[in-house]
XYZ file of C-alpha atoms in Angstrom:
396
model
C 81.843 118.620 80.976
C 84.666 117.807 83.528
C 85.371 114.210 84.269
C 83.028 113.097 86.929
C 84.830 110.078 87.983
C 87.712 110.395 90.283
C 89.823 107.246 91.868
C 88.612 103.839 90.878
C 90.092 100.657 92.502
C 89.688 97.354 90.558
C 89.963 93.840 91.868
C 91.847 91.642 88.742
C 91.150 88.009 88.542
C 94.358 86.058 88.032
C 95.333 82.471 87.835
C 96.294 80.451 91.029
C 100.078 81.128 91.481
C 102.262 77.895 91.990
C 106.210 78.139 92.834
C 108.332 78.773 90.100
C 105.442 80.872 88.113
C 106.710 83.816 86.214
C 105.035 86.350 88.645
C 106.492 89.097 86.136
C 104.541 87.789 83.097
C 101.502 86.552 84.898
C 100.601 90.173 86.566
C 101.408 91.726 83.369
C 99.422 89.707 81.080
C 96.476 90.115 84.048
C 96.800 93.781 83.450
C 96.296 93.983 79.865
C 93.598 91.340 79.326
C 91.762 93.346 82.279
C 92.103 96.499 80.196
C 90.380 94.874 77.347
C 88.146 92.852 79.212
C 87.035 95.851 81.399
C 87.055 98.192 78.521
C 89.489 100.545 80.076
C 92.540 102.520 79.147
C 96.075 101.960 80.954
C 97.028 105.593 81.726
C 100.415 107.201 83.085
C 100.503 107.043 87.005
C 98.218 104.305 87.225
C 98.837 101.748 89.796
C 99.496 97.926 89.548
C 99.587 96.167 92.876
C 99.951 92.509 93.756
C 99.639 90.796 97.026
C 102.515 89.674 98.877
C 101.124 86.588 98.886
C 101.217 85.658 95.280
C 105.235 86.954 95.219
C 106.368 84.625 97.788
C 104.284 81.503 96.303
C 105.847 81.781 93.045
C 109.156 82.144 94.796
C 108.234 78.950 96.784
C 109.271 80.951 99.968
C 107.990 78.393 102.225
C 109.465 76.690 105.640
C 108.528 73.882 107.623
C 107.638 73.173 111.189
C 110.885 71.205 111.426
C 112.773 74.222 109.806
C 111.869 76.620 112.582
C 112.472 73.921 115.278
C 116.044 73.857 114.219
C 116.643 77.369 113.779
C 115.353 77.916 117.494
C 117.297 75.099 118.953
C 120.583 75.953 117.100
C 119.762 79.886 118.547
C 118.393 79.082 121.699
C 120.082 75.575 122.666
C 116.964 73.710 122.897
C 115.812 74.188 126.762
C 113.910 77.007 128.200
C 112.605 79.827 125.919
C 110.565 82.557 126.793
C 108.205 83.539 123.891
C 106.759 86.797 124.383
C 104.193 89.425 122.835
C 102.671 87.054 120.116
C 99.540 87.794 118.453
C 96.303 85.841 118.850
C 95.975 84.233 115.311
C 95.907 80.803 114.284
C 96.762 82.015 110.837
C 99.650 84.123 111.798
C 101.267 82.186 114.880
C 99.944 78.932 115.865
C 102.256 76.978 113.445
C 105.304 78.984 114.222
C 104.415 78.295 117.832
C 104.429 74.928 117.182
C 107.954 74.899 115.779
C 109.290 76.890 118.875
C 108.125 74.178 120.969
C 109.215 71.425 119.044
C 113.074 73.183 119.473
C 112.590 73.679 123.043
C 112.322 71.692 126.162
C 109.937 74.329 128.026
C 108.072 77.499 126.654
C 107.600 80.257 128.956
C 104.697 81.927 126.950
C 104.121 85.600 127.808
C 100.955 87.190 126.695
C 100.338 90.893 126.484
C 96.825 92.083 127.968
C 94.211 93.146 127.719
C 95.119 92.815 123.852
C 97.728 91.828 121.771
C 99.587 94.018 119.369
C 97.247 94.443 116.800
C 94.270 94.763 118.769
C 92.765 90.873 119.174
C 91.415 91.162 123.002
C 91.790 88.807 125.496
C 89.872 90.400 127.994
C 87.793 93.542 127.907
C 88.890 96.914 129.379
C 85.906 97.124 131.527
C 86.525 93.654 132.797
C 90.108 94.697 133.488
C 89.055 97.732 135.518
C 86.539 96.175 137.170
C 89.028 93.343 138.820
C 91.420 96.324 139.755
C 94.198 95.087 137.603
C 97.083 97.373 136.278
C 97.843 96.559 132.989
C 101.336 98.665 133.288
C 102.750 96.894 136.320
C 100.896 93.696 137.056
C 101.968 90.164 136.191
C 99.663 87.508 136.163
C 99.957 83.833 136.528
C 97.500 81.402 134.392
C 96.077 80.451 137.706
C 95.505 84.047 138.665
C 94.231 85.094 135.267
C 91.690 82.321 135.195
C 90.681 83.455 138.723
C 89.981 86.658 137.528
C 88.728 86.684 134.001
C 87.672 82.610 133.628
C 87.799 81.424 130.020
C 87.002 84.147 127.462
C 86.692 83.398 123.658
C 87.534 85.969 120.877
C 84.339 87.375 119.733
C 85.005 86.756 115.928
C 86.776 83.186 115.879
C 85.206 81.773 119.149
C 88.823 80.505 120.371
C 90.206 80.608 123.875
C 93.707 81.426 122.703
C 95.500 80.679 126.026
C 93.919 77.365 126.179
C 94.707 77.075 122.556
C 98.443 78.094 122.580
C 98.815 76.030 125.670
C 97.583 73.087 123.688
C 99.650 73.529 120.860
C 103.327 73.616 123.013
C 102.389 70.755 124.920
C 101.237 68.639 121.492
C 104.946 69.217 120.608
C 106.015 67.501 124.100
C 107.475 70.525 125.721
C 106.706 72.003 129.119
C 104.386 75.201 128.855
C 103.995 77.837 131.641
C 101.674 80.842 130.789
C 102.096 84.478 132.479
C 100.295 87.907 131.324
C 102.599 91.039 131.360
C 103.425 94.022 129.356
C 106.826 95.032 130.439
C 109.029 92.732 128.294
C 111.404 92.657 131.042
C 109.083 90.414 133.159
C 109.938 87.607 131.330
C 113.522 87.706 132.778
C 112.111 86.355 136.498
C 111.548 82.870 134.372
C 114.201 82.745 131.920
C 117.151 84.718 130.308
C 116.520 83.230 126.894
C 113.692 85.162 124.922
C 112.082 85.051 121.673
C 110.371 88.312 121.259
C 107.387 87.815 118.572
C 106.165 91.619 118.860
C 106.202 92.939 115.075
C 106.074 97.102 115.013
C 107.824 97.354 118.783
C 110.265 94.742 118.232
C 113.582 96.886 118.125
C 112.565 98.508 121.564
C 111.350 95.295 123.148
C 115.264 93.648 122.336
C 117.017 97.246 123.642
C 114.993 96.793 126.895
C 115.789 92.714 127.271
C 119.501 93.227 126.577
C 119.826 96.211 128.847
C 118.100 94.338 131.683
C 120.597 91.511 131.385
C 119.095 88.878 129.112
C 121.209 86.154 127.498
C 120.270 85.220 124.375
C 117.789 87.595 122.518
C 116.262 86.803 119.114
C 113.072 88.330 117.546
C 110.665 86.490 115.131
C 112.451 88.745 112.361
C 115.555 86.835 113.094
C 114.271 83.203 112.888
C 114.217 81.797 109.403
C 116.165 84.704 108.191
C 118.568 82.381 106.212
C 117.748 79.238 104.375
C 117.769 75.948 106.454
C 118.276 72.484 104.235
C 117.229 74.627 101.236
C 113.974 76.071 102.917
C 112.692 79.543 101.802
C 113.881 82.363 104.027
C 112.871 86.171 104.525
C 114.898 89.391 105.582
C 111.765 89.455 107.971
C 112.520 85.951 109.115
C 108.875 84.824 110.430
C 107.236 88.140 110.621
C 104.731 88.644 108.044
C 104.191 84.678 107.710
C 101.048 82.888 107.008
C 99.884 79.339 107.629
C 100.020 77.156 104.389
C 99.277 73.582 105.899
C 99.413 72.247 108.980
C 102.991 71.794 108.962
C 104.381 74.639 106.704
C 104.022 78.579 106.670
C 104.771 81.011 103.778
C 107.065 83.596 104.356
C 106.905 86.907 103.516
C 108.310 87.736 99.968
C 111.884 88.655 99.300
C 113.751 90.533 96.566
C 110.528 92.270 95.448
C 112.182 95.231 93.688
C 113.303 93.502 90.510
C 109.640 92.415 90.227
C 107.755 95.588 90.587
C 110.434 97.250 88.684
C 110.104 94.564 85.533
C 106.619 94.727 85.463
C 106.601 98.535 85.215
C 109.277 97.945 82.130
C 107.112 95.340 80.692
C 103.700 97.530 80.609
C 105.691 100.225 79.310
C 107.014 98.382 76.559
C 103.378 97.014 75.750
C 101.640 100.399 76.084
C 103.817 103.576 76.298
C 102.386 104.156 79.414
C 104.424 104.573 82.830
C 102.478 102.940 85.697
C 103.740 102.691 89.168
C 103.691 99.027 90.632
C 103.812 97.844 94.363
C 103.690 94.666 96.509
C 101.497 95.162 99.262
C 100.597 93.258 102.460
C 98.137 94.112 105.181
C 97.057 97.846 105.128
C 96.218 99.715 108.374
C 92.741 99.999 109.465
C 90.642 99.432 112.931
C 87.670 97.145 113.012
C 85.394 99.083 115.353
C 83.913 96.276 116.897
C 86.551 93.357 117.006
C 88.956 96.247 117.875
C 91.650 94.574 115.572
C 94.281 96.547 113.593
C 94.828 94.585 110.203
C 98.486 95.499 110.582
C 100.334 91.946 111.114
C 103.070 92.370 108.306
C 106.147 94.015 109.227
C 105.495 96.698 106.251
C 102.843 97.483 104.134
C 104.895 97.645 101.241
C 108.273 95.739 100.794
C 108.690 97.160 97.232
C 107.392 99.898 94.921
C 108.532 102.026 92.005
C 109.991 105.243 92.586
C 106.882 107.389 91.739
C 105.386 105.887 95.012
C 107.743 107.362 97.378
C 106.333 110.082 99.601
C 103.098 111.439 101.243
C 100.197 113.058 99.765
C 100.453 116.696 99.573
C 96.621 118.072 99.262
C 94.635 120.814 100.190
C 91.427 120.305 102.198
C 88.356 121.301 99.884
C 86.027 122.132 102.800
C 88.511 124.030 104.572
C 88.699 126.334 101.629
C 85.014 126.320 100.847
C 84.180 127.128 104.532
C 87.050 129.668 105.172
C 89.168 131.559 102.372
C 86.339 131.197 99.574
C 83.004 131.364 101.962
C 81.584 134.015 100.242
C 81.586 131.965 96.602
C 79.391 129.318 95.406
C 78.244 127.578 92.317
C 80.653 127.907 89.245
C 82.706 130.984 91.178
C 83.523 128.529 93.853
C 84.538 125.415 91.726
C 86.950 127.958 89.590
C 88.225 129.476 92.716
C 89.191 126.041 94.072
C 90.825 125.076 91.065
C 93.379 128.163 91.161
C 94.130 127.320 94.858
C 94.967 123.862 93.750
C 97.165 124.987 90.504
C 98.871 127.514 92.700
C 99.553 125.313 95.865
C 102.848 124.979 97.620
C 105.131 121.887 97.098
C 105.177 121.444 100.513
C 102.099 121.824 102.458
C 103.234 120.676 105.782
C 101.876 122.828 108.680
C 99.630 124.647 106.425
C 96.255 125.148 107.714
C 94.711 124.385 104.239
C 95.980 120.940 104.549
C 94.605 120.479 107.910
C 92.549 117.042 108.212
C 94.254 115.350 105.084
C 95.692 112.175 106.054
C 99.264 112.164 107.059
C 100.285 108.813 105.824
C 102.845 107.448 103.511
C 101.490 107.009 100.021
C 102.529 103.354 99.943
C 100.294 102.705 103.129
C 97.661 104.530 102.223
C 97.214 102.754 99.076
C 97.990 99.185 100.417
C 95.135 99.711 102.793
C 92.827 100.410 99.512
C 94.239 97.316 98.135
C 94.058 95.206 100.966
C 90.045 96.267 101.352
C 89.594 95.723 97.580
C 91.197 92.269 97.269
C 90.007 90.729 100.545
C 91.387 87.803 101.984
C 89.024 85.155 100.959
C 87.823 83.646 97.779
C 87.365 86.989 95.672
C 90.352 85.536 93.801
C 91.844 89.120 93.006
C 95.171 89.321 94.231
C 96.098 91.885 91.826
C 94.769 95.261 91.970
C 94.572 98.254 89.364
C 94.084 101.795 90.472
C 93.276 104.564 88.223
C 93.026 108.088 89.125
C 94.667 108.293 92.380
C 96.671 111.234 91.816
C 94.044 113.023 89.953
C 92.559 116.040 92.069
C 89.971 118.435 91.510
C 91.460 120.306 88.425
C 92.117 116.960 86.474
C 89.801 116.765 83.226
């Protein structure tokens, strides 16, 4: 009988990682011990995945609020800074904002609306429509925003982020002015010195600001992109950072390629099997209620082995069954579909038989699977082991 099980994703429990730990040895041993404990065999093209968090923790890739403040002061001169398009997050942004405020005399905070870049809503689309606000052109002061929309709190966190972010800035002794706009150039009516905090649109934002006459423009990817007094640093700067303590953040990891390559080599030596390995951060999926996109990291995977390059090349089985093979059923249909898979083109882009298959990179798809498997709380499974991902209907 043909094998009945396809893709399997397992969350593997690992030790709590501390600075200086050998992440390569820990992940390797975690996989080997889990295979024994879970009674599964390591196979070629299995995938070993680890969260970016444990790699950064092992690296000791942390920075303090004072480090952030010093970098901001050095780059902007310690005067007024326009901080634009931050995401609404206590974990992702609030500690960074504290550092920005500590390194400036005044923060002009410009929030996008009705939501931030990753989908956290300040206000609902219906409320915005009802009030006759045009998000493409209208710039709202804090007073106007409060007059129109009052004191909205986030559905899941219960936080009024406008009030919260203002309090963070003022606690650091800086003046704070808040406006709401979606055109980055609106900030230039308040200051020519701009720190843009958007993630995936940051290059366009910088281009528009520079073309419109901004004098100093840096993105969050350019804050803490070098070490200060022995601190951590990341090629992505503060993008992808997370709150560690009330005064420190953990950065996105750096130099990850040697890590994934070494784990692949270790497992090959131990088992004779060539597995693929990747580091993953946020996946990419949208919550249907809260509307948030789980996509606050600058990339889904900062490093992966060569076998994970590319996109899926798959036929849509239900298309074949409903169209080309509609006159078949049972065993005849099964065998016909297997033949279609065996003879499929190496590149199915544009072919009707692939319509409806997911047009995303393998690392982004696998990263989403891992992010959902490991969770972000107390599961204690920062390593994910995936089997059968590259199988298809013909695999025995």
